[in-house]
Coordinates of C-alpha atoms in Angstrom, one line a residue:
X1233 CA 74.4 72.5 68.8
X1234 CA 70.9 71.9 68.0
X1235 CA 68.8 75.3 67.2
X1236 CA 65.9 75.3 69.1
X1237 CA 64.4 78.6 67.1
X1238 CA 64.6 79.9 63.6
X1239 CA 63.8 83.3 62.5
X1240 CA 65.6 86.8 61.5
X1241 CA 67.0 89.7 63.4
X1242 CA 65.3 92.5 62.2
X1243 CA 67.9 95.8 61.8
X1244 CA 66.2 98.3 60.9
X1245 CA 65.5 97.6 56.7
X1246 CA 68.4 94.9 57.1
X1247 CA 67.4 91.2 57.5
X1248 CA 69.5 88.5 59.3
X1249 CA 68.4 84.8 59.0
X1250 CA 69.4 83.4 62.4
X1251 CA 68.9 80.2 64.3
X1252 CA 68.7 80.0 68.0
X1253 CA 70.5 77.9 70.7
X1254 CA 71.0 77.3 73.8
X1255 CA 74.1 79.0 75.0
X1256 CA 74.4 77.4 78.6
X1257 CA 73.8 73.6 79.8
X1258 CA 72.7 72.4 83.6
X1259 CA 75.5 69.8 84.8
X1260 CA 73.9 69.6 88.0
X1261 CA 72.7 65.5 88.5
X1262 CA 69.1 64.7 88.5
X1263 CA 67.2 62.4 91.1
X1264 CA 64.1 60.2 90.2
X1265 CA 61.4 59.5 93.1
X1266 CA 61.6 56.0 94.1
X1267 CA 59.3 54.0 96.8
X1268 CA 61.5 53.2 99.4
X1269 CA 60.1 49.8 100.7
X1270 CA 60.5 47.8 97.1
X1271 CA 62.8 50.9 95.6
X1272 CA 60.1 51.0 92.4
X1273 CA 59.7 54.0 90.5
X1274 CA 57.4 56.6 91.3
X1275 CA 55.9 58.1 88.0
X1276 CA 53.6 61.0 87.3
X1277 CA 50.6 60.0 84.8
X1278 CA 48.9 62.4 82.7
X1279 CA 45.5 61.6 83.0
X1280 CA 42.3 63.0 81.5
X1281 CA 40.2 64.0 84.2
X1282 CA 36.6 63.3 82.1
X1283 CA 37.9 59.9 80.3
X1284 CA 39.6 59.1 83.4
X1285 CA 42.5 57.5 81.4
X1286 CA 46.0 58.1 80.5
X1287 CA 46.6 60.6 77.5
X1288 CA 49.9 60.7 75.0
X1289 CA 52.0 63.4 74.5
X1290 CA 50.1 64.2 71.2
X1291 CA 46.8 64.3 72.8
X1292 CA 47.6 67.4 74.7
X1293 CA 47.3 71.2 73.8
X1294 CA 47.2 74.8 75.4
X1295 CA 44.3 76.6 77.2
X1296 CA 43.6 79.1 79.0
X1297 CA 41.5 79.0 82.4
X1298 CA 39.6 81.8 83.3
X1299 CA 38.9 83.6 86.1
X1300 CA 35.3 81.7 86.4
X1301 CA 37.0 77.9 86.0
X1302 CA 36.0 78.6 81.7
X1303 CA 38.7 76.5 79.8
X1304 CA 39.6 78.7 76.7
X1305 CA 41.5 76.5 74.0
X1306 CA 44.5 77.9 72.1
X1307 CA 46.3 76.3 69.3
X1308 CA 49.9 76.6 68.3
X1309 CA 48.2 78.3 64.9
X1310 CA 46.5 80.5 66.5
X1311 CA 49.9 81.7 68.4
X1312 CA 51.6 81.7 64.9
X1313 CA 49.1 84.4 63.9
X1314 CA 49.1 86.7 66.9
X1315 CA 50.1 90.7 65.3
X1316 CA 53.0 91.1 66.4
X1317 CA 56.1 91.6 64.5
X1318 CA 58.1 89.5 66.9
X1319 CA 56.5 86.6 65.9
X1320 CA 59.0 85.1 63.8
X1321 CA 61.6 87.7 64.4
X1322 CA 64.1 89.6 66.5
X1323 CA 63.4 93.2 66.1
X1324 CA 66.4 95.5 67.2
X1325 CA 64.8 98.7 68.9
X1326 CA 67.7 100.7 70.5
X1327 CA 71.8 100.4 70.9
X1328 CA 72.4 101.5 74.9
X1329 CA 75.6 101.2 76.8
X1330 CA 76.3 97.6 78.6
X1331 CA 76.1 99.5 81.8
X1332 CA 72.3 100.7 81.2
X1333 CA 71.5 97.1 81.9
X1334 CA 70.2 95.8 85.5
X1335 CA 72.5 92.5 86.0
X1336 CA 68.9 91.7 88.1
X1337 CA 67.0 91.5 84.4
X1338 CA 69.5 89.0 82.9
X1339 CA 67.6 85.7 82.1
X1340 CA 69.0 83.0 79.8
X1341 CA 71.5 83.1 77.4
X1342 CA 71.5 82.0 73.9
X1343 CA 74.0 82.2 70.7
X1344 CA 72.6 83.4 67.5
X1345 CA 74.3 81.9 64.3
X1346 CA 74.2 83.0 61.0
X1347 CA 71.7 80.7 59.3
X1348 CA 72.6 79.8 55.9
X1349 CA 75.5 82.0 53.1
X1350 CA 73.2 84.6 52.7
X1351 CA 73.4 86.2 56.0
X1352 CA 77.3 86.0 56.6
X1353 CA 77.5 89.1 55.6
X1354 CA 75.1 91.1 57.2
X1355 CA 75.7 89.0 60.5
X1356 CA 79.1 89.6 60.2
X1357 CA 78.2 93.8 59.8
X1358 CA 76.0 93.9 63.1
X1359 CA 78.8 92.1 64.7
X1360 CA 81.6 94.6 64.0
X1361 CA 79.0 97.6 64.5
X1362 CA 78.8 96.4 67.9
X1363 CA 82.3 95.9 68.3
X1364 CA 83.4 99.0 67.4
X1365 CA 80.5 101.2 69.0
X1366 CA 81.2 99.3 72.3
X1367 CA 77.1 98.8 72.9
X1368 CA 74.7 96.2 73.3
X1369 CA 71.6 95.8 71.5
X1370 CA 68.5 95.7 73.0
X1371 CA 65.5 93.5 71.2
X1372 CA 62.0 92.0 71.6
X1373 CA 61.5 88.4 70.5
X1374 CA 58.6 85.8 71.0
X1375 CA 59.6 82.4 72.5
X1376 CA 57.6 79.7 73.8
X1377 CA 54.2 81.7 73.1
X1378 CA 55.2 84.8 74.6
X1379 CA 56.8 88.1 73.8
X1380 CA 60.1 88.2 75.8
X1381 CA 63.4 91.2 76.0
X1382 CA 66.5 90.5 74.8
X1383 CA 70.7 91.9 74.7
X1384 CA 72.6 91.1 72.1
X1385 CA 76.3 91.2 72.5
X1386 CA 79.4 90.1 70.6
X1387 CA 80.9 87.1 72.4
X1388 CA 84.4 86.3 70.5
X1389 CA 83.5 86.1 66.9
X1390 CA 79.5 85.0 67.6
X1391 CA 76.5 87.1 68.7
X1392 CA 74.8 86.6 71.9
X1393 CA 71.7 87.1 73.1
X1394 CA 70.5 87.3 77.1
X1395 CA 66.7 87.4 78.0
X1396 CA 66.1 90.0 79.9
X1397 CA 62.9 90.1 82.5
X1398 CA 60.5 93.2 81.6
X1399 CA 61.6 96.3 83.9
X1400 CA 58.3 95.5 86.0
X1401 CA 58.7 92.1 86.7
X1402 CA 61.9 93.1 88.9
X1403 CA 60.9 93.4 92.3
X1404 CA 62.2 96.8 94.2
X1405 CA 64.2 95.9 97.4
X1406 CA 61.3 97.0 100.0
X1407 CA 62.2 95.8 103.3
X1408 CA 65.3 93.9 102.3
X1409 CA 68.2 96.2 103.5
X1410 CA 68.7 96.4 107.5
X1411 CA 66.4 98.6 109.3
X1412 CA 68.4 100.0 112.2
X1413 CA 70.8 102.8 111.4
X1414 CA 74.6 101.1 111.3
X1415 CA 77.2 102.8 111.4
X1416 CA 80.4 101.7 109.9
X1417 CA 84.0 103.2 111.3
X1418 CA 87.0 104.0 108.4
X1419 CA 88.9 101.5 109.9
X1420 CA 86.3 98.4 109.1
X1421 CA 86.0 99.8 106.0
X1422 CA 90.3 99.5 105.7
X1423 CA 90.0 96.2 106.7
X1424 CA 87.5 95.0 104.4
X1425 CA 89.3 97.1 102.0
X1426 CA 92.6 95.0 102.4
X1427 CA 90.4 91.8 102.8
X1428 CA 89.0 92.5 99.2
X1429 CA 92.9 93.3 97.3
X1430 CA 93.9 90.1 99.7
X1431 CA 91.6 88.0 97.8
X1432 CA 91.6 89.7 94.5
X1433 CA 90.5 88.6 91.4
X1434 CA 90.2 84.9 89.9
X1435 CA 90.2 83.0 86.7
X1436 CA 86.6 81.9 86.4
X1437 CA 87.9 79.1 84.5
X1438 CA 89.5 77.4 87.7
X1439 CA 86.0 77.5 89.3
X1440 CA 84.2 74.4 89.7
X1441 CA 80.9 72.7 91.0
X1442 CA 82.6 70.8 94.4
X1443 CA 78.7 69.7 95.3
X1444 CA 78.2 68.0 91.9
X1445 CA 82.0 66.5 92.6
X1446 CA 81.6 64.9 95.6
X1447 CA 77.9 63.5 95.0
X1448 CA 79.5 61.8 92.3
X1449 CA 81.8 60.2 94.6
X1450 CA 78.9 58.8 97.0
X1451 CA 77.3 57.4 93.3
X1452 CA 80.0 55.4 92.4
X1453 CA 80.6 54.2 96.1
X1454 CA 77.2 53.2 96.6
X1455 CA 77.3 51.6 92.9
X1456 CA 80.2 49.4 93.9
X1457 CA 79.1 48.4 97.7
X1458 CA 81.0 50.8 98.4
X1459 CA 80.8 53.4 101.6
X1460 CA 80.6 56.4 101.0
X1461 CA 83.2 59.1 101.9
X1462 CA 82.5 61.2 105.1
X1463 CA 82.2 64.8 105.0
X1464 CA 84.8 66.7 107.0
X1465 CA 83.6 68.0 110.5
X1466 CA 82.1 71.3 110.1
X1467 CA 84.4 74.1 111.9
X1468 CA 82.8 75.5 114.9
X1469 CA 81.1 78.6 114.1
X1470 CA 80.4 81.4 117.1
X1471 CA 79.0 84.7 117.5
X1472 CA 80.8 87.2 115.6
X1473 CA 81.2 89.5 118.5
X1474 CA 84.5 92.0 117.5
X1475 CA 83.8 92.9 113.8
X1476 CA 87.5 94.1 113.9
X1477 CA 88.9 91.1 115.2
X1478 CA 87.1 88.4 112.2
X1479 CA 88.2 90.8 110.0
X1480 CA 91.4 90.5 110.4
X1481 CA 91.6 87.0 111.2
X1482 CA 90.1 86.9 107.6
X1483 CA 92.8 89.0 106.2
X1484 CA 95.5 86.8 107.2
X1485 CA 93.3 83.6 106.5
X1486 CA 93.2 84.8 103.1
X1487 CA 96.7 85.7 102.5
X1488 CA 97.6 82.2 104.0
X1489 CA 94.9 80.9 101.1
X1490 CA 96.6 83.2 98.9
X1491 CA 100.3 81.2 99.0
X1492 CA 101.0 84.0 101.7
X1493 CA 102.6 83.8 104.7
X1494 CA 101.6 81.6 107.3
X1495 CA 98.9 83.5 109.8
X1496 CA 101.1 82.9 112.8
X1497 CA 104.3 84.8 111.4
X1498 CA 101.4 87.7 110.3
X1499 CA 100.3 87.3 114.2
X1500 CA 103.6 87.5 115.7
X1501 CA 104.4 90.4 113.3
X1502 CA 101.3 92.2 114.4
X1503 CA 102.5 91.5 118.0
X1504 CA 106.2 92.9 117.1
X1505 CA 104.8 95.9 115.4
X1506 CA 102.4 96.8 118.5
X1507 CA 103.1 100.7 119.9
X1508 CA 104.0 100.8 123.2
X1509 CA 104.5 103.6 125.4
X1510 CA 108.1 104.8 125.9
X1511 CA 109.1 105.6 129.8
X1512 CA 110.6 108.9 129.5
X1513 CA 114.4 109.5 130.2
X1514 CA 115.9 112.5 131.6
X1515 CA 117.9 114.6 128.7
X1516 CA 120.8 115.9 129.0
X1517 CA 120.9 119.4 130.0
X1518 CA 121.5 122.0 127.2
X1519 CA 124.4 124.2 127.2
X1520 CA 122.8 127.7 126.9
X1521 CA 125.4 129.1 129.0
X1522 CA 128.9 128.9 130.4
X1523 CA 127.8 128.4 134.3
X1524 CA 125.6 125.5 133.2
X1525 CA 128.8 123.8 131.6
X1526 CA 131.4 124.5 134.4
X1527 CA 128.8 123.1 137.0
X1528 CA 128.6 120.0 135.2
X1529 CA 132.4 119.4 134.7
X1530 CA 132.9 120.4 138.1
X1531 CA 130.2 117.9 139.5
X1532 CA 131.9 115.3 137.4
X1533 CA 136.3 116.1 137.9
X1534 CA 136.5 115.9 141.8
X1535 CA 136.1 112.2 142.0
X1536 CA 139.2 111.7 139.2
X1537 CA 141.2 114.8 139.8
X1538 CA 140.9 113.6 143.7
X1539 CA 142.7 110.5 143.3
X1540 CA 145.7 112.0 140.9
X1541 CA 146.6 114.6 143.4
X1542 CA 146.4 111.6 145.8
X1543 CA 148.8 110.0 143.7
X1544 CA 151.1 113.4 143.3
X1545 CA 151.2 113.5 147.0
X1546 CA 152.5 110.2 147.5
X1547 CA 154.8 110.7 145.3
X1548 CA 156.4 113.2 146.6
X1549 CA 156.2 112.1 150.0
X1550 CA 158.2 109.1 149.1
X1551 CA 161.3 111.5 147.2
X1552 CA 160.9 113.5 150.4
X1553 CA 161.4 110.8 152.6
X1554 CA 164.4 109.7 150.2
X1555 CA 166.2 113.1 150.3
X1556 CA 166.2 113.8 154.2
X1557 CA 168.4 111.8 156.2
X1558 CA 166.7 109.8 159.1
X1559 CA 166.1 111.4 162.4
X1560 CA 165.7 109.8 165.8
X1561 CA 163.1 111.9 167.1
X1562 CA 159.5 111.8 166.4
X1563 CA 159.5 115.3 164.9
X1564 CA 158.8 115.6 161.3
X1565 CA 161.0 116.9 158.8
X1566 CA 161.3 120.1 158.4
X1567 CA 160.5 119.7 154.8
X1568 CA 157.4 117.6 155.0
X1569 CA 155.5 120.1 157.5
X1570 CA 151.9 120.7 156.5
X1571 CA 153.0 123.9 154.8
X1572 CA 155.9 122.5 152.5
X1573 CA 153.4 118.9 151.7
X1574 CA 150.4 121.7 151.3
X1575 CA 152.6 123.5 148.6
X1576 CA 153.9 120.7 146.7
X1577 CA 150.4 119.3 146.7
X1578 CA 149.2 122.2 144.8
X1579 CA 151.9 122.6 142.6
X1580 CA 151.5 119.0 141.5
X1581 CA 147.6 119.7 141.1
X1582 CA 147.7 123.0 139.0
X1583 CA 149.2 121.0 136.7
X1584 CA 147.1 118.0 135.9
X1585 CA 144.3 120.0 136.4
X1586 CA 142.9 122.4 134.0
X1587 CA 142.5 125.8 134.8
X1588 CA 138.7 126.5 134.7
X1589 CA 138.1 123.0 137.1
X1590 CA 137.5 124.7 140.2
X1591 CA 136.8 122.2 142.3
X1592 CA 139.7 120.1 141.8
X1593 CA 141.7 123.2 143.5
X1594 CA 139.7 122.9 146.5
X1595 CA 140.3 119.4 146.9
X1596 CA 143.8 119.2 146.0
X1597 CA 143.7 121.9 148.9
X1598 CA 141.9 119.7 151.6
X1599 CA 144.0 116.6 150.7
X1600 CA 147.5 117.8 152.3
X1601 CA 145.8 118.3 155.6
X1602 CA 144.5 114.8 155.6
X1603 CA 147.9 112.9 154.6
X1604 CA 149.6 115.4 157.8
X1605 CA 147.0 114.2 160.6
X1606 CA 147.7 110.5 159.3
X1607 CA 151.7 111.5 159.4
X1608 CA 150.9 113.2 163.1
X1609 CA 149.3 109.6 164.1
X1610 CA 152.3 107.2 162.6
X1611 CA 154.7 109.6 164.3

């Protein structure tokens, strides 16, 4: 790299020769001013405006204008003499913590080697000073015929220095931030909280200039009669109406960015995982008591203890009718009266019935007297 400045870093009694270079370069493509009916260059003349003829580069020097139009000439030895110690020098004047420093004052940045055997050492001290002390240096320094702030900072095994703009040349941010009172609900703030950990952080090596990219491409197509390629349709942009809503779609965008998901299995898990409202179903009643119980077993037997003494009764109706000789008459058996059937009814239904089902009593009770009106009818 070619040094663009030579001097010393002053620390304190300590002198460092240094030499000064640039510590960033512009890749960004340059266009010259053409006239567009014959495609000749368009050139700007420096002319002297008394002579009225074109001047070299070595003909020109520094003034200053004054307020009344008086041209006041100034010479590049008359800047090497001003009285100040930054002339020729970088003077160190305080260690502060990295975080004392506005990011807003941060100018250009420059690497300072070590400029000649001499001053390895003493580079190489202020270097591990800084290390170790985990601070930045701040510095004054003249370049280009003024007085200018600097940081110095250890970048890998090299010193760096940023320009810094002078505290007052920062402009305060009057009228700048929205004037009507907004405010801002938890849950925005929890989506642009998950939007930011979504996106999280990134190598800053894998960043790129796409602009500079892709005018490259419409260089070389134009430089071989080429078309050019044709930028992708824009995406339709609306009003941002439901803040909630594009944040979320930006969520799941990002996480589909991210090697995520797809957005459509986040959507359909967001409509899965909806709340709905439950219809309420009747519970079952609690058992504080034995009346409560019985009620409920006795609501429940009839309809089954019902159909076995039906069952008992037919049976026994058919051994009956097997035991008694046949008659002639129309007279039922003596055995099979409503009182004997009513008996053996009840008999048979104490004893598939258990004893605390009530009901199932009362209906093995009722049944006889329908099987003897439908014995009355036959006969």
């Amino acid at each position: 790299m070619r040094s663009i400045w030579n001097g010393a870093i002053s620390f304190g009694l300590v002198s460092i020769p240094i030499k000064l270079m640039n510590a960033t370069e512009s890749h960004s493509i340059s266009f010259r001013q053409i006239h567009t009916e014959d495609s000749g260059r368009i050139r700007y003349r420096k002319v002297c405006e008394l002579e009225d003829r074109e001047v070299s580069q070595a003909e020109i020097g520094k003034a200053y204008e004054d307020a009344d139009g008086t041209i006041i000439p100034i010479s590049d030895e008359d800047l090497s003499h001003l009285p100040i110690p930054t002339a020729r020098a970088i003077e160190i004047v305080a260690f502060v913590s990295a975080d004392r420093i506005d990011p807003l004052q941060m100018d250009a940045a420059y690497y300072l080697a070590a400029s000649g055997a001499p001053a390895a050492k003493p580079y190489t001290l202020l270097r591990e000073a800084l290390k170790r002390s985990n601070k930045v240096a701040i510095a004054k320094y003249a370049l280009r015929g003024r007085e200018r702030l600097g940081m110095l900072r250890v970048v890998g095994d090299a010193i760096a220095m940023h320009g810094l703009l002078w505290p007052d040349e920062v402009r305060a941010p009057e009228g700048v931030a929205p004037d009507d009172d907004v405010t801002v609900r938890d849950k925005e703030l929890d989506l642009a909280d998950a939007l930011m950990d979504t996106l999280g952080e990134v190598d800053l090596e894998d960043l790129h200039d796409e602009y500079r990219e892709a005018l490259e491409e419409v260089i070389a197509a134009k430089a071989a009669g080429e078309t050019p390629p044709e930028a992708p349709e824009p995406a339709e942009g609306g009003k941002v109406l439901d803040l909630m809503a594009a944040l979320e779609n930006s969520v799941r965008a990002a996480r589909e960015s991210r090697g995520g998901r797809p957005a459509t299995e986040e959507k359909e898990e967001a409509e899965e995982a909806e709340v709905r409202p439950l219809t309420r179903r009747r519970s079952a009643p609690k058992e504080t008591g034995g009346k409560k119980s019985t009620v409920t077993t006795a609501k429940k037997a009839p309809a089954k203890k019902t159909a076995d003494s039906k069952k008992s009764t037919a049976k026994t109706t058919r051994s009956a009718k097997k035991s008694t000789p046949a008659r002639t008459t129309s007279e039922p058996p003596a055995d099979s009266g409503p009182e004997s059937t009513a008996g053996t009814t009840a008999k048979t239904a104490a004893k598939s019935t258990p004893k605390n089902a009530t009901s199932a009593k009362q209906t093995a009770k009722k049944t006889p007297a329908k099987k003897t009106a439908s014995r009355k009818r036959s006969a």
